[in-house]
PDB file of C-alpha atoms in Angstrom:
ATOM      1  CA  MET A  87      98.298  87.929  72.606  1.00  0.00           C
ATOM      2  CA  ILE A  88      97.031  90.435  75.178  1.00  0.00           C
ATOM      3  CA  ARG A  89      94.188  89.374  77.460  1.00  0.00           C
ATOM      4  CA  ILE A  90      92.154  91.840  79.523  1.00  0.00           C
ATOM      5  CA  LEU A  91      89.721  91.175  82.368  1.00  0.00           C
ATOM      6  CA  SER A  92      88.645  93.078  85.456  1.00  0.00           C
ATOM      7  CA  ASP A  93      87.369  93.009  89.011  1.00  0.00           C
ATOM      8  CA  LEU A  94      89.123  89.849  90.115  1.00  0.00           C
ATOM      9  CA  HIS A  95      88.458  90.889  93.737  1.00  0.00           C
ATOM     10  CA  TYR A  96      90.975  88.278  94.831  1.00  0.00           C
ATOM     11  CA  ARG A  97      90.192  87.022  98.349  1.00  0.00           C
ATOM     12  CA  HIS A  98      87.132  89.234  98.798  1.00  0.00           C
ATOM     13  CA  PRO A  99      84.820  87.336 101.201  1.00  0.00           C
ATOM     14  CA  ALA A 100      82.052  87.248  98.585  1.00  0.00           C
ATOM     15  CA  GLY A 101      84.396  86.694  95.645  1.00  0.00           C
ATOM     16  CA  PHE A 102      84.808  83.566  93.566  1.00  0.00           C
ATOM     17  CA  VAL A 103      88.626  83.669  93.449  1.00  0.00           C
ATOM     18  CA  GLN A 104      90.142  82.603  96.749  1.00  0.00           C
ATOM     19  CA  ARG A 105      93.109  80.741  95.223  1.00  0.00           C
ATOM     20  CA  LEU A 106      95.130  81.988  92.271  1.00  0.00           C
ATOM     21  CA  GLU A 107      95.192  78.495  90.807  1.00  0.00           C
ATOM     22  CA  GLN A 108      91.525  79.048  89.949  1.00  0.00           C
ATOM     23  CA  ILE A 109      92.501  81.473  87.174  1.00  0.00           C
ATOM     24  CA  ALA A 110      95.399  79.449  85.747  1.00  0.00           C
ATOM     25  CA  PRO A 111      93.503  78.512  82.536  1.00  0.00           C
ATOM     26  CA  LEU A 112      92.903  82.218  81.862  1.00  0.00           C
ATOM     27  CA  LEU A 113      96.646  82.721  81.490  1.00  0.00           C
ATOM     28  CA  GLU A 114      97.056  80.076  78.819  1.00  0.00           C
ATOM     29  CA  GLY A 115      97.945  81.450  75.403  1.00  0.00           C
ATOM     30  CA  ALA A 116      98.544  84.994  76.676  1.00  0.00           C
ATOM     31  CA  GLU A 117     101.814  86.891  76.595  1.00  0.00           C
ATOM     32  CA  ARG A 118     100.412  89.779  78.614  1.00  0.00           C
ATOM     33  CA  ILE A 119      97.386  89.964  80.874  1.00  0.00           C
ATOM     34  CA  ILE A 120      95.863  93.239  82.002  1.00  0.00           C
ATOM     35  CA  PHE A 121      93.752  93.254  85.160  1.00  0.00           C
ATOM     36  CA  ASN A 122      91.545  96.310  84.762  1.00  0.00           C
ATOM     37  CA  GLY A 123      91.096  97.441  88.359  1.00  0.00           C
ATOM     38  CA  ASP A 124      89.850  95.994  91.646  1.00  0.00           C
ATOM     39  CA  SER A 125      92.200  93.042  91.353  1.00  0.00           C
ATOM     40  CA  VAL A 126      92.766  92.883  95.120  1.00  0.00           C
ATOM     41  CA  GLU A 127      91.176  94.280  98.269  1.00  0.00           C
ATOM     42  CA  ALA A 128      93.173  97.289  99.486  1.00  0.00           C
ATOM     43  CA  ARG A 129      90.496  99.940  99.877  1.00  0.00           C
ATOM     44  CA  PHE A 130      90.684 100.258 103.666  1.00  0.00           C
ATOM     45  CA  LEU A 131      93.685 100.876 105.890  1.00  0.00           C
ATOM     46  CA  ALA A 132      93.125  97.521 107.585  1.00  0.00           C
ATOM     47  CA  GLU A 133      93.493  95.787 104.191  1.00  0.00           C
ATOM     48  CA  ARG A 134      96.354  97.841 102.775  1.00  0.00           C
ATOM     49  CA  GLU A 135      99.234  95.519 103.679  1.00  0.00           C
ATOM     50  CA  SER A 136      97.464  92.264 102.774  1.00  0.00           C
ATOM     51  CA  GLY A 137      96.201  93.816  99.542  1.00  0.00           C
ATOM     52  CA  ALA A 138      99.720  94.822  98.514  1.00  0.00           C
ATOM     53  CA  GLN A 139     100.910  91.287  99.263  1.00  0.00           C
ATOM     54  CA  ASP A 140      98.055  89.831  97.203  1.00  0.00           C
ATOM     55  CA  ALA A 141      98.948  92.099  94.276  1.00  0.00           C
ATOM     56  CA  GLU A 142     102.554  90.898  94.357  1.00  0.00           C
ATOM     57  CA  ALA A 143     101.388  87.293  94.606  1.00  0.00           C
ATOM     58  CA  LEU A 144      99.140  87.788  91.566  1.00  0.00           C
ATOM     59  CA  LYS A 145     101.975  89.239  89.486  1.00  0.00           C
ATOM     60  CA  ALA A 146     104.312  86.457  90.590  1.00  0.00           C
ATOM     61  CA  PHE A 147     101.731  83.790  89.751  1.00  0.00           C
ATOM     62  CA  CYS A 148     101.374  85.195  86.252  1.00  0.00           C
ATOM     63  CA  ALA A 149     105.133  85.475  85.822  1.00  0.00           C
ATOM     64  CA  GLY A 150     105.463  81.831  86.826  1.00  0.00           C
ATOM     65  CA  ALA A 151     103.196  80.989  83.885  1.00  0.00           C
ATOM     66  CA  GLY A 152     105.325  83.093  81.544  1.00  0.00           C
ATOM     67  CA  VAL A 153     102.779  85.922  81.379  1.00  0.00           C
ATOM     68  CA  HIS A 154     103.505  89.577  82.106  1.00  0.00           C
ATOM     69  CA  ALA A 155     100.796  91.061  84.325  1.00  0.00           C
ATOM     70  CA  THR A 156      99.709  94.691  84.365  1.00  0.00           C
ATOM     71  CA  LEU A 157      97.468  95.764  87.237  1.00  0.00           C
ATOM     72  CA  ILE A 158      95.441  98.896  86.573  1.00  0.00           C
ATOM     73  CA  THR A 159      94.254 100.609  89.727  1.00  0.00           C
ATOM     74  CA  GLY A 160      90.610 100.646  90.762  1.00  0.00           C
ATOM     75  CA  ASN A 161      88.600 102.097  93.615  1.00  0.00           C
ATOM     76  CA  HIS A 162      89.260  98.949  95.685  1.00  0.00           C
ATOM     77  CA  ASP A 163      93.029  99.060  95.060  1.00  0.00           C
ATOM     78  CA  PRO A 164      93.822 102.738  94.407  1.00  0.00           C
ATOM     79  CA  LEU A 165      97.397 102.649  95.704  1.00  0.00           C
ATOM     80  CA  ILE A 166      98.786  99.398  94.301  1.00  0.00           C
ATOM     81  CA  ASN A 167     100.754 101.329  91.645  1.00  0.00           C
ATOM     82  CA  ASP A 168     100.536 104.421  89.438  1.00  0.00           C
ATOM     83  CA  CYS A 169      99.015 102.670  86.396  1.00  0.00           C
ATOM     84  CA  HIS A 170      95.493 104.068  86.088  1.00  0.00           C
ATOM     85  CA  HIS A 171      94.794 103.185  82.450  1.00  0.00           C
ATOM     86  CA  VAL A 172      96.362 101.403  79.495  1.00  0.00           C
ATOM     87  CA  ASP A 173      96.418 102.666  75.931  1.00  0.00           C
ATOM     88  CA  LEU A 174      96.867 100.205  73.084  1.00  0.00           C
ATOM     89  CA  PRO A 175      96.796 102.661  70.155  1.00  0.00           C
ATOM     90  CA  GLU A 176      97.995 100.101  67.640  1.00  0.00           C
ATOM     91  CA  HIS A 177      94.777  98.182  68.347  1.00  0.00           C
ATOM     92  CA  GLY A 178      92.520 101.212  68.892  1.00  0.00           C
ATOM     93  CA  VAL A 179      91.902 100.260  72.532  1.00  0.00           C
ATOM     94  CA  VAL A 180      91.800 102.144  75.823  1.00  0.00           C
ATOM     95  CA  ALA A 181      91.243 100.352  79.135  1.00  0.00           C
ATOM     96  CA  THR A 182      90.506 101.914  82.511  1.00  0.00           C
ATOM     97  CA  HIS A 183      88.578 100.661  85.498  1.00  0.00           C
ATOM     98  CA  GLY A 184      85.470 102.788  84.953  1.00  0.00           C
ATOM     99  CA  ASP A 185      84.927 104.613  88.235  1.00  0.00           C
ATOM    100  CA  ILE A 186      86.040 107.834  86.537  1.00  0.00           C
ATOM    101  CA  LEU A 187      82.742 107.806  84.627  1.00  0.00           C
ATOM    102  CA  PHE A 188      80.786 108.796  87.752  1.00  0.00           C
ATOM    103  CA  ARG A 189      80.895 111.772  90.075  1.00  0.00           C
ATOM    104  CA  GLY A 190      81.749 110.186  93.397  1.00  0.00           C
ATOM    105  CA  LEU A 191      82.996 106.993  91.706  1.00  0.00           C
ATOM    106  CA  THR A 192      80.252 104.660  93.017  1.00  0.00           C
ATOM    107  CA  PRO A 193      76.807 106.292  92.915  1.00  0.00           C
ATOM    108  CA  TRP A 194      75.177 103.178  94.427  1.00  0.00           C
ATOM    109  CA  SER A 195      77.395 103.148  97.544  1.00  0.00           C
ATOM    110  CA  ARG A 196      76.303 103.921 101.084  1.00  0.00           C
ATOM    111  CA  GLU A 197      79.352 106.196 101.189  1.00  0.00           C
ATOM    112  CA  THR A 198      78.361 108.149  98.053  1.00  0.00           C
ATOM    113  CA  PRO A 199      77.977 111.565  99.784  1.00  0.00           C
ATOM    114  CA  LEU A 200      81.454 111.224 101.297  1.00  0.00           C
ATOM    115  CA  LEU A 201      82.916 110.101  97.979  1.00  0.00           C
ATOM    116  CA  ILE A 202      81.255 112.904  96.008  1.00  0.00           C
ATOM    117  CA  ALA A 203      82.673 115.501  98.396  1.00  0.00           C
ATOM    118  CA  ALA A 204      86.120 113.920  98.197  1.00  0.00           C
ATOM    119  CA  HIS A 205      85.963 113.654  94.400  1.00  0.00           C
ATOM    120  CA  ASP A 206      84.887 117.289  94.001  1.00  0.00           C
ATOM    121  CA  ARG A 207      87.658 118.369  96.374  1.00  0.00           C
ATOM    122  CA  ALA A 208      90.310 116.336  94.547  1.00  0.00           C
ATOM    123  CA  LEU A 209      89.254 117.779  91.188  1.00  0.00           C
ATOM    124  CA  ALA A 210      89.322 121.324  92.583  1.00  0.00           C
ATOM    125  CA  GLU A 211      92.782 120.775  94.067  1.00  0.00           C
ATOM    126  CA  ALA A 212      93.960 119.528  90.669  1.00  0.00           C
ATOM    127  CA  GLY A 213      92.584 122.650  88.986  1.00  0.00           C
ATOM    128  CA  HIS A 214      89.663 120.844  87.323  1.00  0.00           C
ATOM    129  CA  PRO A 215      91.889 119.182  84.702  1.00  0.00           C
ATOM    130  CA  ASP A 216      90.575 118.221  81.296  1.00  0.00           C
ATOM    131  CA  THR A 217      93.180 115.582  80.441  1.00  0.00           C
ATOM    132  CA  LEU A 218      92.903 111.932  81.372  1.00  0.00           C
ATOM    133  CA  GLU A 219      95.799 111.196  83.717  1.00  0.00           C
ATOM    134  CA  PRO A 220      95.145 113.976  86.274  1.00  0.00           C
ATOM    135  CA  LEU A 221      91.449 113.109  86.205  1.00  0.00           C
ATOM    136  CA  LEU A 222      92.299 109.510  87.073  1.00  0.00           C
ATOM    137  CA  ILE A 223      94.704 110.586  89.813  1.00  0.00           C
ATOM    138  CA  ALA A 224      91.932 112.707  91.332  1.00  0.00           C
ATOM    139  CA  ALA A 225      89.592 109.712  91.236  1.00  0.00           C
ATOM    140  CA  ARG A 226      92.146 107.554  93.034  1.00  0.00           C
ATOM    141  CA  LYS A 227      92.651 110.249  95.650  1.00  0.00           C
ATOM    142  CA  ALA A 228      88.886 110.446  96.146  1.00  0.00           C
ATOM    143  CA  ALA A 229      88.690 106.677  96.660  1.00  0.00           C
ATOM    144  CA  LEU A 230      90.848 107.076  99.764  1.00  0.00           C
ATOM    145  CA  ALA A 231      88.052 109.003 101.498  1.00  0.00           C
ATOM    146  CA  VAL A 232      86.627 105.724 102.816  1.00  0.00           C
ATOM    147  CA  GLU A 233      89.892 104.177 103.966  1.00  0.00           C
ATOM    148  CA  ARG A 234      89.147 104.647 107.684  1.00  0.00           C
ATOM    149  CA  LEU A 235      85.550 103.408 107.511  1.00  0.00           C
ATOM    150  CA  GLY A 236      85.990  99.689 107.139  1.00  0.00           C
ATOM    151  CA  PRO A 237      85.908  96.905 106.584  1.00  0.00           C
ATOM    152  CA  LEU A 238      82.411  96.962 108.092  1.00  0.00           C
ATOM    153  CA  PRO A 239      79.925  94.063 107.944  1.00  0.00           C
ATOM    154  CA  HIS A 240      78.254  95.358 104.793  1.00  0.00           C
ATOM    155  CA  HIS A 241      81.659  95.695 103.105  1.00  0.00           C
ATOM    156  CA  GLN A 242      82.505  92.078 103.870  1.00  0.00           C
ATOM    157  CA  ALA A 243      79.068  90.519 103.436  1.00  0.00           C
ATOM    158  CA  GLN A 244      78.830  87.134 101.786  1.00  0.00           C
ATOM    159  CA  VAL A 245      76.444  87.937  98.929  1.00  0.00           C
ATOM    160  CA  ARG A 246      75.745  84.234  98.488  1.00  0.00           C
ATOM    161  CA  THR A 247      74.009  84.067 101.879  1.00  0.00           C
ATOM    162  CA  VAL A 248      70.494  85.393 102.471  1.00  0.00           C
ATOM    163  CA  SER A 249      71.613  87.881 105.131  1.00  0.00           C
ATOM    164  CA  GLY A 250      74.546  88.986 102.990  1.00  0.00           C
ATOM    165  CA  PHE A 251      72.302  89.523  99.982  1.00  0.00           C
ATOM    166  CA  PHE A 252      69.967  91.801 101.929  1.00  0.00           C
ATOM    167  CA  ARG A 253      72.916  93.696 103.397  1.00  0.00           C
ATOM    168  CA  GLN A 254      74.091  94.403  99.868  1.00  0.00           C
ATOM    169  CA  ILE A 255      70.764  95.691  98.562  1.00  0.00           C
ATOM    170  CA  TRP A 256      69.808  97.698 101.639  1.00  0.00           C
ATOM    171  CA  PRO A 257      68.586 100.402 101.635  1.00  0.00           C
ATOM    172  CA  PRO A 258      66.339  99.798  98.608  1.00  0.00           C
ATOM    173  CA  GLY A 259      67.490 102.985  96.887  1.00  0.00           C
ATOM    174  CA  ARG A 260      70.841 101.292  96.258  1.00  0.00           C
ATOM    175  CA  VAL A 261      69.210  98.948  93.754  1.00  0.00           C
ATOM    176  CA  ILE A 262      67.681 101.851  91.850  1.00  0.00           C
ATOM    177  CA  ARG A 263      71.011 103.678  91.713  1.00  0.00           C
ATOM    178  CA  MET A 264      72.777 100.527  90.537  1.00  0.00           C
ATOM    179  CA  LEU A 265      70.231  99.950  87.770  1.00  0.00           C
ATOM    180  CA  GLU A 266      70.617 103.550  86.676  1.00  0.00           C
ATOM    181  CA  ALA A 267      74.418 103.169  86.561  1.00  0.00           C
ATOM    182  CA  TRP A 268      74.079  99.990  84.489  1.00  0.00           C
ATOM    183  CA  TRP A 269      71.802 101.784  82.039  1.00  0.00           C
ATOM    184  CA  ARG A 270      74.063 104.841  81.730  1.00  0.00           C
ATOM    185  CA  VAL A 271      77.495 103.255  81.577  1.00  0.00           C
ATOM    186  CA  PRO A 272      77.707 102.332  77.846  1.00  0.00           C
ATOM    187  CA  GLU A 273      76.936 105.908  76.802  1.00  0.00           C
ATOM    188  CA  LEU A 274      79.211 107.371  79.485  1.00  0.00           C
ATOM    189  CA  ALA A 275      82.098 105.144  78.403  1.00  0.00           C
ATOM    190  CA  ALA A 276      81.675 106.031  74.733  1.00  0.00           C
ATOM    191  CA  ARG A 277      81.508 109.733  75.580  1.00  0.00           C
ATOM    192  CA  PHE A 278      84.610 109.381  77.771  1.00  0.00           C
ATOM    193  CA  ALA A 279      86.540 107.900  74.856  1.00  0.00           C
ATOM    194  CA  GLY A 280      85.356 110.623  72.531  1.00  0.00           C
ATOM    195  CA  GLU A 281      86.658 113.277  74.918  1.00  0.00           C
ATOM    196  CA  HIS A 282      89.941 111.685  75.967  1.00  0.00           C
ATOM    197  CA  ARG A 283      90.864 109.040  73.384  1.00  0.00           C
ATOM    198  CA  PRO A 284      89.068 110.018  70.152  1.00  0.00           C
ATOM    199  CA  ASP A 285      91.092 107.537  68.096  1.00  0.00           C
ATOM    200  CA  ALA A 286      90.084 104.591  70.301  1.00  0.00           C
ATOM    201  CA  GLN A 287      87.491 102.348  68.676  1.00  0.00           C
ATOM    202  CA  CYS A 288      87.163 100.084  71.726  1.00  0.00           C
ATOM    203  CA  VAL A 289      86.680 101.104  75.373  1.00  0.00           C
ATOM    204  CA  LEU A 290      87.210  98.483  78.097  1.00  0.00           C
ATOM    205  CA  ILE A 291      85.885  98.987  81.623  1.00  0.00           C
ATOM    206  CA  GLY A 292      84.719  97.048  84.658  1.00  0.00           C
ATOM    207  CA  HIS A 293      83.630  98.573  87.978  1.00  0.00           C
ATOM    208  CA  THR A 294      79.832  98.288  87.773  1.00  0.00           C
ATOM    209  CA  HIS A 295      80.045  94.466  87.724  1.00  0.00           C
ATOM    210  CA  ARG A 296      77.526  94.085  84.930  1.00  0.00           C
ATOM    211  CA  ALA A 297      79.218  92.368  82.006  1.00  0.00           C
ATOM    212  CA  GLY A 298      78.094  93.539  78.599  1.00  0.00           C
ATOM    213  CA  VAL A 299      78.977  94.535  75.047  1.00  0.00           C
ATOM    214  CA  TRP A 300      77.490  97.583  73.332  1.00  0.00           C
ATOM    215  CA  ARG A 301      77.991  99.745  70.264  1.00  0.00           C
ATOM    216  CA  ARG A 302      77.789 103.421  71.108  1.00  0.00           C
ATOM    217  CA  ARG A 303      78.902 106.471  69.108  1.00  0.00           C
ATOM    218  CA  GLY A 304      80.677 104.224  66.642  1.00  0.00           C
ATOM    219  CA  ARG A 305      82.713 102.494  69.359  1.00  0.00           C
ATOM    220  CA  LEU A 306      82.747  99.052  70.904  1.00  0.00           C
ATOM    221  CA  VAL A 307      82.169  99.346  74.666  1.00  0.00           C
ATOM    222  CA  VAL A 308      82.921  96.283  76.790  1.00  0.00           C
ATOM    223  CA  ASN A 309      82.351  95.853  80.505  1.00  0.00           C
ATOM    224  CA  THR A 310      84.172  92.678  81.478  1.00  0.00           C
ATOM    225  CA  GLY A 311      82.133  92.129  84.644  1.00  0.00           C
ATOM    226  CA  ALA A 312      83.435  90.783  87.941  1.00  0.00           C
ATOM    227  CA  PHE A 313      84.343  87.586  89.752  1.00  0.00           C
ATOM    228  CA  LEU A 314      81.430  88.118  92.122  1.00  0.00           C
ATOM    229  CA  PRO A 315      77.867  86.762  92.300  1.00  0.00           C
ATOM    230  CA  TRP A 316      75.292  88.130  89.843  1.00  0.00           C
ATOM    231  CA  ALA A 317      77.917  89.910  87.749  1.00  0.00           C
ATOM    232  CA  GLY A 318      78.659  87.951  84.579  1.00  0.00           C
ATOM    233  CA  LEU A 319      82.171  87.480  83.258  1.00  0.00           C
ATOM    234  CA  LEU A 320      83.841  88.444  80.003  1.00  0.00           C
ATOM    235  CA  MET A 321      87.408  88.886  78.835  1.00  0.00           C
ATOM    236  CA  VAL A 322      88.967  90.501  75.797  1.00  0.00           C
ATOM    237  CA  ASP A 323      91.714  88.975  73.640  1.00  0.00           C
ATOM    238  CA  ILE A 324      93.738  91.279  71.400  1.00  0.00           C
ATOM    239  CA  ASP A 325      96.206  90.183  68.757  1.00  0.00           C
ATOM    240  CA  GLU A 326      97.139  90.901  65.141  1.00  0.00           C
ATOM    241  CA  ARG A 327      93.775  89.502  64.027  1.00  0.00           C
ATOM    242  CA  GLY A 328      91.824  92.058  66.031  1.00  0.00           C
ATOM    243  CA  ILE A 329      89.686  92.168  69.162  1.00  0.00           C
ATOM    244  CA  GLN A 330      87.714  89.199  70.427  1.00  0.00           C
ATOM    245  CA  VAL A 331      85.297  89.386  73.366  1.00  0.00           C
ATOM    246  CA  ARG A 332      84.897  86.018  75.062  1.00  0.00           C
ATOM    247  CA  GLU A 333      82.882  84.604  77.898  1.00  0.00           C
ATOM    248  CA  ILE A 334      84.642  83.265  80.984  1.00  0.00           C
ATOM    249  CA  GLU A 335      83.303  79.883  82.073  1.00  0.00           C
ATOM    250  CA  GLU A 336      83.456  78.489  85.599  1.00  0.00           C
ATOM    251  CA  ARG A 337      83.807  74.726  85.968  1.00  0.00           C
ATOM    252  CA  GLN A 338      84.058  73.323  89.470  1.00  0.00           C
ATOM    253  CA  GLY A 339      85.582  76.536  90.755  1.00  0.00           C
ATOM    254  CA  ILE A 340      88.123  76.884  87.936  1.00  0.00           C
ATOM    255  CA  PHE A 341      87.804  79.646  85.336  1.00  0.00           C
ATOM    256  CA  HIS A 342      88.338  78.973  81.628  1.00  0.00           C
ATOM    257  CA  PRO A 343      88.174  80.987  78.392  1.00  0.00           C
ATOM    258  CA  GLY A 344      84.807  80.475  76.747  1.00  0.00           C
ATOM    259  CA  ARG A 345      83.109  81.194  73.457  1.00  0.00           C
ATOM    260  CA  CYS A 346      83.479  84.380  71.453  1.00  0.00           C
ATOM    261  CA  VAL A 347      80.491  86.730  71.800  1.00  0.00           C
ATOM    262  CA  ALA A 348      81.712  89.776  69.840  1.00  0.00           C
ATOM    263  CA  ARG A 349      84.543  91.027  67.645  1.00  0.00           C
ATOM    264  CA  GLY A 350      85.975  94.472  67.129  1.00  0.00           C
TER     265      GLY A 350
END
């Protein structure tokens, strides 16, 4: 059985997962687990070494449980490897982090103007490709535009504190841009699949941190959420019986597979 989740944000100051033992129940019953981007914090130069070590620790932890781990890159860990998406054609599934859906990767970010310029430049340098892999490579290159900026206080804010919460939502326009991204992402993901993986009946993303399941353009679109406050958490199990979208339940700081909420 293949299990897919995203946005672990292991050891992020605001994140729920500070010890890998917290996700041990999520490995049970899986032969392969795919972490769909932003598994570790390696966005800034100051985090690069510790993020690489955390990625290796995550893979080793999974291997110790008899589970093969695949880490797809995200905008928080763009250099951990060269795996930017996973195709599972036998199951009609494509998984990628989701930042590719937006010009500038994160339209709600304070660094959006910098990221848009870097994204446009990376696409131009690549010759404005129309196939998936070079588009994803350009997105990863664009993510590096912020590597010298942080981590700053608003990057490391504890969302669960009052001051941290207001740092995250300030300025107020960020909330509007985030809501707009949440509203647009199901349609963008379905359109992305139609352009780049027309045979895929299921598109799996993360990135925007809003967990959800939608039917768009004849496809199942799943955002598996994030291990961060206010996000919601889902995972996807894939085996010979098909696709099962399940909740992830937190009990006393430990994360467990929960009930099925959709099938594909």
